[in-house]
mmCIF file of C-alpha atoms in Angstrom:
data_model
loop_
_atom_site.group_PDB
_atom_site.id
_atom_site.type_symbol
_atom_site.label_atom_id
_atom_site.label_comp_id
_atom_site.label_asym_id
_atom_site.label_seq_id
_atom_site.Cartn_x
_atom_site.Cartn_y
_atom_site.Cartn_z
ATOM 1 C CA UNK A 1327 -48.797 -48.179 120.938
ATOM 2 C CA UNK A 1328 -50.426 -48.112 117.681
ATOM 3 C CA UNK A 1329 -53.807 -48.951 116.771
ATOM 4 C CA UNK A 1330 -53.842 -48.129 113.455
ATOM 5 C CA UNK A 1331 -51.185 -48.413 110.234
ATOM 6 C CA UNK A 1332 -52.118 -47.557 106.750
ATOM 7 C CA UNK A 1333 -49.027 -48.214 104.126
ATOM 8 C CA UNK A 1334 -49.453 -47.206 100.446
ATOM 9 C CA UNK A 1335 -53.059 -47.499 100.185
ATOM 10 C CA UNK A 1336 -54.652 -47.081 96.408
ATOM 11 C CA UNK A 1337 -58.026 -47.034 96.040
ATOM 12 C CA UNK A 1338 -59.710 -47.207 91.943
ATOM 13 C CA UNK A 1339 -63.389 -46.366 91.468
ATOM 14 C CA UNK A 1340 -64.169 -47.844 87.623
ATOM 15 C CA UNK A 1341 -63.613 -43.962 86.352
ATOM 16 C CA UNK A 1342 -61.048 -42.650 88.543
ATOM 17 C CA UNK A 1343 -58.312 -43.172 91.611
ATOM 18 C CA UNK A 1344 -59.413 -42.204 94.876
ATOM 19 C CA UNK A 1345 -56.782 -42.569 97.039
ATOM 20 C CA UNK A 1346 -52.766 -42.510 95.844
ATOM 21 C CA UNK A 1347 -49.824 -44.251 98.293
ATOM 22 C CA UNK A 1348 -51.763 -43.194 101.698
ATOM 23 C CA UNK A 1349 -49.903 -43.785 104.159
ATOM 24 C CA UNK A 1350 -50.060 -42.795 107.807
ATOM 25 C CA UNK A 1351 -50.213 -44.027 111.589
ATOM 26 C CA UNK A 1352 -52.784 -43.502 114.384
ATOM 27 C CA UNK A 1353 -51.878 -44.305 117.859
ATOM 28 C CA UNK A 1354 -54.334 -45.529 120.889
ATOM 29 C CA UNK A 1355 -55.967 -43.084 122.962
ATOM 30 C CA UNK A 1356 -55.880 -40.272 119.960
ATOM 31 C CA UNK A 1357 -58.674 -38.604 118.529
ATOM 32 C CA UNK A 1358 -57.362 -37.760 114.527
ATOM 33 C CA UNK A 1359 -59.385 -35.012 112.804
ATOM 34 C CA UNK A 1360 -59.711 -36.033 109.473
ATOM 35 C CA UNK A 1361 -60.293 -32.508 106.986
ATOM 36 C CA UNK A 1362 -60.260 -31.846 103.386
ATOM 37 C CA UNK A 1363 -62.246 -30.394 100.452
ATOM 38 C CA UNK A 1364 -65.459 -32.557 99.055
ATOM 39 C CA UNK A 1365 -64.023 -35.313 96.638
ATOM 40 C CA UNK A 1366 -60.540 -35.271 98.475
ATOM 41 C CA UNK A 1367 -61.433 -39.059 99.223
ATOM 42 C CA UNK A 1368 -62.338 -38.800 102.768
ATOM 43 C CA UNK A 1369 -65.173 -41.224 103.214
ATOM 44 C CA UNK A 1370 -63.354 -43.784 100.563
ATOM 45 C CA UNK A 1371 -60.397 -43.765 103.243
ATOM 46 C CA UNK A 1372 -63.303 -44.263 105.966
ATOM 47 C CA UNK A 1373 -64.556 -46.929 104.358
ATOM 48 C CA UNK A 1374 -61.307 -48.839 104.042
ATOM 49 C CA UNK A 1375 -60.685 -48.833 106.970
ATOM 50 C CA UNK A 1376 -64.115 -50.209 108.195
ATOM 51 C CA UNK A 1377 -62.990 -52.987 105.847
ATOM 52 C CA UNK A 1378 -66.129 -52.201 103.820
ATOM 53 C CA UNK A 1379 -63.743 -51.589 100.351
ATOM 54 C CA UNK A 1380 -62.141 -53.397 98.450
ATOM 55 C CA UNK A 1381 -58.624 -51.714 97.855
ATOM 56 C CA UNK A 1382 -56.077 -51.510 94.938
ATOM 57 C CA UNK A 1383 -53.055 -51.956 96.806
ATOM 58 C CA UNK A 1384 -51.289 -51.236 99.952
ATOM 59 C CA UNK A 1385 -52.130 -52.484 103.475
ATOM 60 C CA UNK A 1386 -54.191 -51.698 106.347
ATOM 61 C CA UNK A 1387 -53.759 -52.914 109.983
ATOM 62 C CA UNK A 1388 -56.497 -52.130 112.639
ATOM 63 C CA UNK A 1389 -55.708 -53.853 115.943
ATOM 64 C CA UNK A 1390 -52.696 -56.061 114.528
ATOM 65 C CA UNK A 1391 -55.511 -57.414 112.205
ATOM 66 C CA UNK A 1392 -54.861 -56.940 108.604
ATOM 67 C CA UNK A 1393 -58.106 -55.257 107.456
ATOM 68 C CA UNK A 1394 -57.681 -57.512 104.052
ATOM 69 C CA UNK A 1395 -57.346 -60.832 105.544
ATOM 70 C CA UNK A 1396 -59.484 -60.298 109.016
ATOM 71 C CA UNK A 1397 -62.240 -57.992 108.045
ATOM 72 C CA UNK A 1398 -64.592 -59.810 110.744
ATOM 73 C CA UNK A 1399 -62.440 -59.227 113.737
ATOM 74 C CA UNK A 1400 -62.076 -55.536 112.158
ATOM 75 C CA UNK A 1401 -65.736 -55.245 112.202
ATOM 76 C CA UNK A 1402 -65.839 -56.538 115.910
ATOM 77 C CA UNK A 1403 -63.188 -54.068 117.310
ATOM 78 C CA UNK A 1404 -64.422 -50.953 115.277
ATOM 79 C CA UNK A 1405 -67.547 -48.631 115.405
ATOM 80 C CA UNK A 1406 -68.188 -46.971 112.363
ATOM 81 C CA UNK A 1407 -70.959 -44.278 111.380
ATOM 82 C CA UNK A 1408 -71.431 -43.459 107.657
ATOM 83 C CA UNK A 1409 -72.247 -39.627 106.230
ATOM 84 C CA UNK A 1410 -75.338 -41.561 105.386
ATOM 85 C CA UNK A 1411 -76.911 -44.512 106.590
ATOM 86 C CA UNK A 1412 -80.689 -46.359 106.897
ATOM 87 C CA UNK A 1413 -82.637 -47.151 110.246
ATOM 88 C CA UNK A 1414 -85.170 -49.829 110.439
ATOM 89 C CA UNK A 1415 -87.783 -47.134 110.530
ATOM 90 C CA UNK A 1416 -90.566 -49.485 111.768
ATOM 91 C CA UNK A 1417 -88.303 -50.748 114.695
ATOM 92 C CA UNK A 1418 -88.387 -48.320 118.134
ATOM 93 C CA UNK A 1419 -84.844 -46.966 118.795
ATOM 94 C CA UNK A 1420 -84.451 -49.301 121.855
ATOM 95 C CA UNK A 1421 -85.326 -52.329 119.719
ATOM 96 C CA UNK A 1422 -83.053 -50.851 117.125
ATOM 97 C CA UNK A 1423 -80.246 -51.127 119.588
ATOM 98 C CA UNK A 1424 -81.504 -54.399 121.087
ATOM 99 C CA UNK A 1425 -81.455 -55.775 117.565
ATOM 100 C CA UNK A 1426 -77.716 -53.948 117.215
ATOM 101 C CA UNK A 1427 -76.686 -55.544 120.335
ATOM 102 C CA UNK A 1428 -77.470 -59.132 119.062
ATOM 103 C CA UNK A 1429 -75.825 -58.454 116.011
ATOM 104 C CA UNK A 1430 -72.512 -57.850 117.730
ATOM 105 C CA UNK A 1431 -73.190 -61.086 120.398
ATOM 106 C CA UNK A 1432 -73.746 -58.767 123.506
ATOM 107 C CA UNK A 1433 -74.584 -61.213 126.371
ATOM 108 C CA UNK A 1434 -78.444 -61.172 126.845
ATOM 109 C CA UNK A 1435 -78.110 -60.233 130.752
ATOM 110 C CA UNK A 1436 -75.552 -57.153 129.166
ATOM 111 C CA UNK A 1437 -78.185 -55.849 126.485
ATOM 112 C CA UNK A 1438 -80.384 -53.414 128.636
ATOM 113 C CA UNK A 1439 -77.777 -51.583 130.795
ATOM 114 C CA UNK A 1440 -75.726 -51.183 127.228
ATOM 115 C CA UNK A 1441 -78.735 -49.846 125.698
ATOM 116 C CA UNK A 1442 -79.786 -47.527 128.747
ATOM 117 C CA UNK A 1443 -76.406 -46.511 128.919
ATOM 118 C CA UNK A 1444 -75.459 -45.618 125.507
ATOM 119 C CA UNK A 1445 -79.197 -44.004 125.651
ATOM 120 C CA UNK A 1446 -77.922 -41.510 128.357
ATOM 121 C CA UNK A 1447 -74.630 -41.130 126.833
ATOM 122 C CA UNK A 1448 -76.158 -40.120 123.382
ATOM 123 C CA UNK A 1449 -79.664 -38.263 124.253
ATOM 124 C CA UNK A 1450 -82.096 -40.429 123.321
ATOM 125 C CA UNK A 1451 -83.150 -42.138 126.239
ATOM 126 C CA UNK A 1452 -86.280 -39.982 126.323
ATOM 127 C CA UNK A 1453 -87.224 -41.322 123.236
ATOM 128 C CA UNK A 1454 -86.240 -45.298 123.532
ATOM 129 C CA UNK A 1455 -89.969 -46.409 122.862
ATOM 130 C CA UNK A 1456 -90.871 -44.032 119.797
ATOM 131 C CA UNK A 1457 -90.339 -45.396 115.871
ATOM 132 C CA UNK A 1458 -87.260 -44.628 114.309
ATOM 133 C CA UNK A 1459 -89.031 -43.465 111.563
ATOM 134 C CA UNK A 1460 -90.510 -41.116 113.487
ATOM 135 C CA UNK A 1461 -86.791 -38.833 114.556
ATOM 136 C CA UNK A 1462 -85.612 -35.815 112.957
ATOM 137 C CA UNK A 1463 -82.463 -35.769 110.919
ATOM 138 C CA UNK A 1464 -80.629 -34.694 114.605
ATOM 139 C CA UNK A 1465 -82.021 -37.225 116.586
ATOM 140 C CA UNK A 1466 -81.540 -39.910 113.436
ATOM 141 C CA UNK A 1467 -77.931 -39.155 114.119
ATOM 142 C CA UNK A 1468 -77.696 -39.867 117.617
ATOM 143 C CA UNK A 1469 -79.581 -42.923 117.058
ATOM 144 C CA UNK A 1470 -76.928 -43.537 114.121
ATOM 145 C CA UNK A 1471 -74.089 -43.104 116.969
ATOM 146 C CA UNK A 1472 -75.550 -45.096 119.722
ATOM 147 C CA UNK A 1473 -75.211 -47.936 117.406
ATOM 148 C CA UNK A 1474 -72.144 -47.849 116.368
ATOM 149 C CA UNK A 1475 -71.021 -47.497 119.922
ATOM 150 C CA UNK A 1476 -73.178 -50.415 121.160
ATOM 151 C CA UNK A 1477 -70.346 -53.224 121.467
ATOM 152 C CA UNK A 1478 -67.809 -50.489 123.001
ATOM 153 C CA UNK A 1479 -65.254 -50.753 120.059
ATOM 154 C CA UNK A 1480 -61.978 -50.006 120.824
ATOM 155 C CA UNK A 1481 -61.814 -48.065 117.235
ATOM 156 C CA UNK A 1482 -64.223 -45.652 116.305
ATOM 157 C CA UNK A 1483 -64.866 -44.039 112.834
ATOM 158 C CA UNK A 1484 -67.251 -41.173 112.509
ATOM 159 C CA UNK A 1485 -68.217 -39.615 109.404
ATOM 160 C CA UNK A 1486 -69.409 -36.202 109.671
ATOM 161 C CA UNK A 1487 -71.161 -37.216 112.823
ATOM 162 C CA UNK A 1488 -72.552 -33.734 113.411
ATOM 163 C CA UNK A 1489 -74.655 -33.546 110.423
ATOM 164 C CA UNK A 1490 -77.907 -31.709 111.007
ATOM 165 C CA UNK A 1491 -77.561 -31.970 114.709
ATOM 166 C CA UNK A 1492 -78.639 -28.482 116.526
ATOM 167 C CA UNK A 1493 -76.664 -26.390 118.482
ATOM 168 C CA UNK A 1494 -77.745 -28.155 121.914
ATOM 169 C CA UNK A 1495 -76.949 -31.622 120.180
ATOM 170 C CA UNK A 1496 -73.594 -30.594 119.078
ATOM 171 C CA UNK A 1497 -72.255 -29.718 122.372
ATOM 172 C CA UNK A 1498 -73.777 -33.194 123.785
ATOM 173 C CA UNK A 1499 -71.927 -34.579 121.111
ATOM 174 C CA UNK A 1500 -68.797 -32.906 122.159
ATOM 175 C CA UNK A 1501 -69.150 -33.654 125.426
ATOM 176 C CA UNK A 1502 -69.200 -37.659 124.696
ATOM 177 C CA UNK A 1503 -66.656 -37.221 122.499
ATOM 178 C CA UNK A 1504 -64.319 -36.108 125.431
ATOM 179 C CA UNK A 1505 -65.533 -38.824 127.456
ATOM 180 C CA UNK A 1506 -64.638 -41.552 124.606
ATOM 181 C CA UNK A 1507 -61.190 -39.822 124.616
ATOM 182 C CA UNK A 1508 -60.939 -40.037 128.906
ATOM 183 C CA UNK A 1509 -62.001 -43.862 128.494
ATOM 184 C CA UNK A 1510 -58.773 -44.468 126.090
ATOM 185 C CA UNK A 1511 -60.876 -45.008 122.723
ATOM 186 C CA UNK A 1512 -59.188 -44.225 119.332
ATOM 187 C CA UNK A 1513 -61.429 -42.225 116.860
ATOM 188 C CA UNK A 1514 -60.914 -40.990 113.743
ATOM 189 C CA UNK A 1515 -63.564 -37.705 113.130
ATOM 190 C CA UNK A 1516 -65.008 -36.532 109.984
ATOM 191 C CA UNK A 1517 -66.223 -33.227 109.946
ATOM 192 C CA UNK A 1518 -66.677 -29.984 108.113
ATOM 193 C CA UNK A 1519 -67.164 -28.260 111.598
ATOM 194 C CA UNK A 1520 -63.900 -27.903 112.386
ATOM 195 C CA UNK A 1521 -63.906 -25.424 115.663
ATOM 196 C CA UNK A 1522 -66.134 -28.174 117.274
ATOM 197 C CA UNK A 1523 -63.714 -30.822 116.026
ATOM 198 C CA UNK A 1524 -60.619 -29.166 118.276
ATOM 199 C CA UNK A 1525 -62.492 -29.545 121.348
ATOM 200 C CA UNK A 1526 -61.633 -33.023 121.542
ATOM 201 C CA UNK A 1527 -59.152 -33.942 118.500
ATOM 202 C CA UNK A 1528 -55.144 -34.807 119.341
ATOM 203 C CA UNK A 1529 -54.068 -34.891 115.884
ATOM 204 C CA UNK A 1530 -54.892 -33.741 112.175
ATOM 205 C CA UNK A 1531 -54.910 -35.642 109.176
ATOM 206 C CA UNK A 1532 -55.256 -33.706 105.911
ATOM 207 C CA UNK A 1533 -56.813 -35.321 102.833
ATOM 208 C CA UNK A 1534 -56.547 -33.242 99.676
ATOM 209 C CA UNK A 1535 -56.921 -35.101 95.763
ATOM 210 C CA UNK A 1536 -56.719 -38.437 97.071
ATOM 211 C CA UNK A 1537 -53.413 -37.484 99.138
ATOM 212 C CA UNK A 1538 -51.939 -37.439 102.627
ATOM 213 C CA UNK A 1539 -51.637 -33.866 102.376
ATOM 214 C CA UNK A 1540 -50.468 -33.103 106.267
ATOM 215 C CA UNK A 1541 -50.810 -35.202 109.085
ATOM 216 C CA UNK A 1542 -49.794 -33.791 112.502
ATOM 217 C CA UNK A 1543 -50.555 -33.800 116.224
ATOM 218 C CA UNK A 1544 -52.714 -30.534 117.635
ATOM 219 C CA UNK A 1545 -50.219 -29.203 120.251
ATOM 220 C CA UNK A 1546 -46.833 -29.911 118.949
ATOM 221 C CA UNK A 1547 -47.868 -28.097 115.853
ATOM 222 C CA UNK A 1548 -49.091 -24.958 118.076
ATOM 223 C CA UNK A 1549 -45.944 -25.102 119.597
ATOM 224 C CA UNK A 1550 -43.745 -24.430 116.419
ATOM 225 C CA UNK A 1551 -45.894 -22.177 114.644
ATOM 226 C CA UNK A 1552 -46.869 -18.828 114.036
ATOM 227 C CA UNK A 1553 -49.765 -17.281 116.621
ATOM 228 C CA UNK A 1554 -51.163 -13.654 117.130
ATOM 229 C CA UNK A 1555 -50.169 -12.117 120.466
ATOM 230 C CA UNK A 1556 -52.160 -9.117 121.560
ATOM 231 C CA UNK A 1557 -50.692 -6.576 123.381
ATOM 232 C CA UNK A 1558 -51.557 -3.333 124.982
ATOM 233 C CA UNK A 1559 -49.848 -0.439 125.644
ATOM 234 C CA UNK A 1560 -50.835 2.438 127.909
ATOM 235 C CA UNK A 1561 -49.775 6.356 128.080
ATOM 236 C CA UNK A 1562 -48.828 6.369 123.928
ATOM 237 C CA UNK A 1563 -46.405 9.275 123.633
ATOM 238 C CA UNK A 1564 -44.905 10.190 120.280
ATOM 239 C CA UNK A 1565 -41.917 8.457 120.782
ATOM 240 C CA UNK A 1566 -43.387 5.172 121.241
ATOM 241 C CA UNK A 1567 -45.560 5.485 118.216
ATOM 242 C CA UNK A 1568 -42.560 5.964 115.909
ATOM 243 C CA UNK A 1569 -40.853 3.097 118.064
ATOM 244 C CA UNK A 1570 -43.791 0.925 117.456
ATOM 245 C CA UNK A 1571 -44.053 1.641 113.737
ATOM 246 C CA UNK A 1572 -40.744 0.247 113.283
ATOM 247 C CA UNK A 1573 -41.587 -2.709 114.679
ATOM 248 C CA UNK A 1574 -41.543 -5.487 112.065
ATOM 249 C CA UNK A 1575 -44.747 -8.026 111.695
ATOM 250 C CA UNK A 1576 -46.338 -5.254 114.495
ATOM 251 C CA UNK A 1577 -49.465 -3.756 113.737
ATOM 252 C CA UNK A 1578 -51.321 -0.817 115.362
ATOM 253 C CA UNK A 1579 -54.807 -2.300 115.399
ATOM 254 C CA UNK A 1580 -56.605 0.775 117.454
ATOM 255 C CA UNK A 1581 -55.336 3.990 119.110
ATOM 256 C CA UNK A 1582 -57.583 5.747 121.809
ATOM 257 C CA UNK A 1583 -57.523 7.541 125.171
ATOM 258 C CA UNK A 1584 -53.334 7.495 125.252
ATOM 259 C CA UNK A 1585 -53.981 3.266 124.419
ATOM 260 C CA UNK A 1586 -53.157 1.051 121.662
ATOM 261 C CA UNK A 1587 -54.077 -2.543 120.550
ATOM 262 C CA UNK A 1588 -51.544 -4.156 118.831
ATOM 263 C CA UNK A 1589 -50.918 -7.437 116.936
ATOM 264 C CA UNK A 1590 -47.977 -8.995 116.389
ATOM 265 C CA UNK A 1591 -47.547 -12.076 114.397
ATOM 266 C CA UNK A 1592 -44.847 -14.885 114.986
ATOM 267 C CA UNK A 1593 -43.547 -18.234 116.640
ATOM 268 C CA UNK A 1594 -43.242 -18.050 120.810
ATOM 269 C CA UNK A 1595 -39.622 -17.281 120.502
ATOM 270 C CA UNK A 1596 -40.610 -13.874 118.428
ATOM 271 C CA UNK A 1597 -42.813 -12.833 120.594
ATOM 272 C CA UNK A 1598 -40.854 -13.103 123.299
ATOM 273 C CA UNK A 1599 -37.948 -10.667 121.614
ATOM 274 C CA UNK A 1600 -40.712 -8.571 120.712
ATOM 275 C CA UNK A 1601 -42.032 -8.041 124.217
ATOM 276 C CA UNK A 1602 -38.415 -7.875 125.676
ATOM 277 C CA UNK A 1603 -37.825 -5.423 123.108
ATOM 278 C CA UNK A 1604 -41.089 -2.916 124.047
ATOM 279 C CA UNK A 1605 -40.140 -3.222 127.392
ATOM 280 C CA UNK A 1606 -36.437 -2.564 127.138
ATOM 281 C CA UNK A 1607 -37.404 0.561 125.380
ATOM 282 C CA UNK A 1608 -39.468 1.573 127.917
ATOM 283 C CA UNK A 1609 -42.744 1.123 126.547
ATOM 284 C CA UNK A 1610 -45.658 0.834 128.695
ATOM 285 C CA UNK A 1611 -47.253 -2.548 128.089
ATOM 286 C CA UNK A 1612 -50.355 -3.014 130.312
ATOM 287 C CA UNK A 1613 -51.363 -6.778 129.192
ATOM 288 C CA UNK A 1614 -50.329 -9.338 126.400
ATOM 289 C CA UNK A 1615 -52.438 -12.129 125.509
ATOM 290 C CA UNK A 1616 -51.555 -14.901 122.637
ATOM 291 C CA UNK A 1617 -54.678 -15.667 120.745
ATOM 292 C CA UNK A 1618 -55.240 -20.065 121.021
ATOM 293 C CA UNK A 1619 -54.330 -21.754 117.663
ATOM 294 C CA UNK A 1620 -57.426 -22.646 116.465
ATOM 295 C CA UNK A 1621 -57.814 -26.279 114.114
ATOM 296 C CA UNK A 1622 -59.123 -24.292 111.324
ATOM 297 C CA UNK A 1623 -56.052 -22.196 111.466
ATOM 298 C CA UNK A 1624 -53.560 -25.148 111.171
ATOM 299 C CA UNK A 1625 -56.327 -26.232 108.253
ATOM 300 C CA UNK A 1626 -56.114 -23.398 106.073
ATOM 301 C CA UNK A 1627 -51.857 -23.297 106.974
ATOM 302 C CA UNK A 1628 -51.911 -26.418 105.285
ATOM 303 C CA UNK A 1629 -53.859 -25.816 102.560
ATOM 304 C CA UNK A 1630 -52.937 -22.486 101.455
ATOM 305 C CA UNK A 1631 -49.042 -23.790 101.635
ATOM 306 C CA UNK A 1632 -50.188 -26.847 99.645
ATOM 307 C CA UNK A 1633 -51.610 -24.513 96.922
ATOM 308 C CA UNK A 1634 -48.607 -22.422 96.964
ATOM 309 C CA UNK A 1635 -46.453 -25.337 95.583
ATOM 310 C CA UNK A 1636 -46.339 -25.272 92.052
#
């Protein structure tokens, strides 16, 4: 099922477009990563479809609401988290998210557990009863997440929700995020921190000069491309260097004690000629490994085949 639909979406600032005919699809239960440069129009897209813009044209459809027409029942289905955002700095974080919980017509006998909950779930509960004003930029951030979580939306939209969290505070972080994912939510994840982003992501959208540059699922696009297996080879005679160096797309990384580390580059099916072809040859190969394809790897694919258009 899909939760979310975006058809030729066009977004003008007074100066400039920021988005041009985005189009894409995001079904229910994934978690999209969405990358690209600063200025690709990332948070613009965010916005839409938080039904906080205005758009040019196109269409947007969260929830079989259109975002245009219903942008209340949007509002009540989705959480949403800006890059930046204000507290009420004078307000302790649980009245913060007592005040939240109002806001979205949580029933009174509901509020506390919510609050306590989302408290646990985000890191703060040690803190419920100090200012907001008072929190570091991490622990504004969790704050910042707790309430955008507080009505349990069944669409969530996070921009760059890692910002100036800690080490510590980014695992927590992950950690929820892969419980979201396990209770069925749909998210769509901002972030420039993009090995911490394939701990829990399904797909990959690609934003580059206002454009759908890529959009893809995680695994499928492991599956049909190119990944480093390391391999090892034991008791290196002559022969099998010379049989090695002819070896296309195999490299020699390291030679020592009668061992070699090699590196060969290519889809599943490759590798699996290449090993059938060592071992055929009676090479002795003493462990292969395939290195894990890594988000940032399918990132800079994209990118660096995007740039190589002319």
């Amino acid at each position: 099922m899909t939760m979310v639909t975006v058809d030729k979406l066009n977004f003008d600032y007074p100066d400039k477009r920021a988005l041009f005919d985005v189009s894409f699809s995001i079904a229910e239960g994934s978690v999209t990563a969405l990358v690209g440069p600063n200025g690709a129009g990332k948070t613009t897209l965010l916005r839409c479809l938080a039904a906080l813009e205005h758009y040019h044209s196109g269409k947007i459809t969260i929830g079989g609401y259109d975002v245009a027409d219903h942008p209340r029942e949007v509002h009540h289905l989705t959480g949403y988290l800006s890059d930046f955002f204000g507290l009420y700095d004078a307000l302790t974080l649980r009245q913060c998210m007592t005040y939240m919980a109002w806001c979205q017509k949580i029933p009174a006998l509901d509020v506390n557990k919510r609050v306590l909950d989302l408290a646990m779930d985000t890191g703060i509960e040690k803190r419920l009863d100090e200012r907001a004003g008072t929190l570091s930029r991490g622990y504004r951030q969790r704050l910042g997440i707790a309430l955008a979580l507080i009505h349990d939306p069944r669409f969530i939209i996070l921009d760059e929700p890692a910002s100036g969290m800690d080490p510590e505070a980014r695992i927590h972080l992950s950690q929820m995020m892969r419980r979201l994912r396990q209770q069925g939510k749909t998210m769509i994840v901002s972030s420039h921190i993009l090995n911490e982003l394939e701990d829990y992501c399904t797909d990959m959208l690609v934003i580059q000069n206002g454009r759908v540059a890529e959009h893809v699922k995680l695994h499928d696009y492991a599956a049909r491309n190119v990944r480093t297996l390391h391999i090892g080879i034991a008791h290196l005679g002559v022969s099998h260097v010379e049989m090695l160096q002819k070896q296309p797309g195999l490299t020699v990384k390291s030679t020592e004690n009668d061992i070699a580390a090699c590196d060969y580059t290519g889809t599943v099916e490759d590798q699996q000629k290449m090993l059938q072809a060592l071992i055929a040859a009676g090479v002795p190969v003493f462990s292969f490994s395939a290195s894990a394809h890594k988000l940032q790897d399918a990132y800079m694919d994209v990118t660096s085949r995007k740039e190589a258009k002319p």
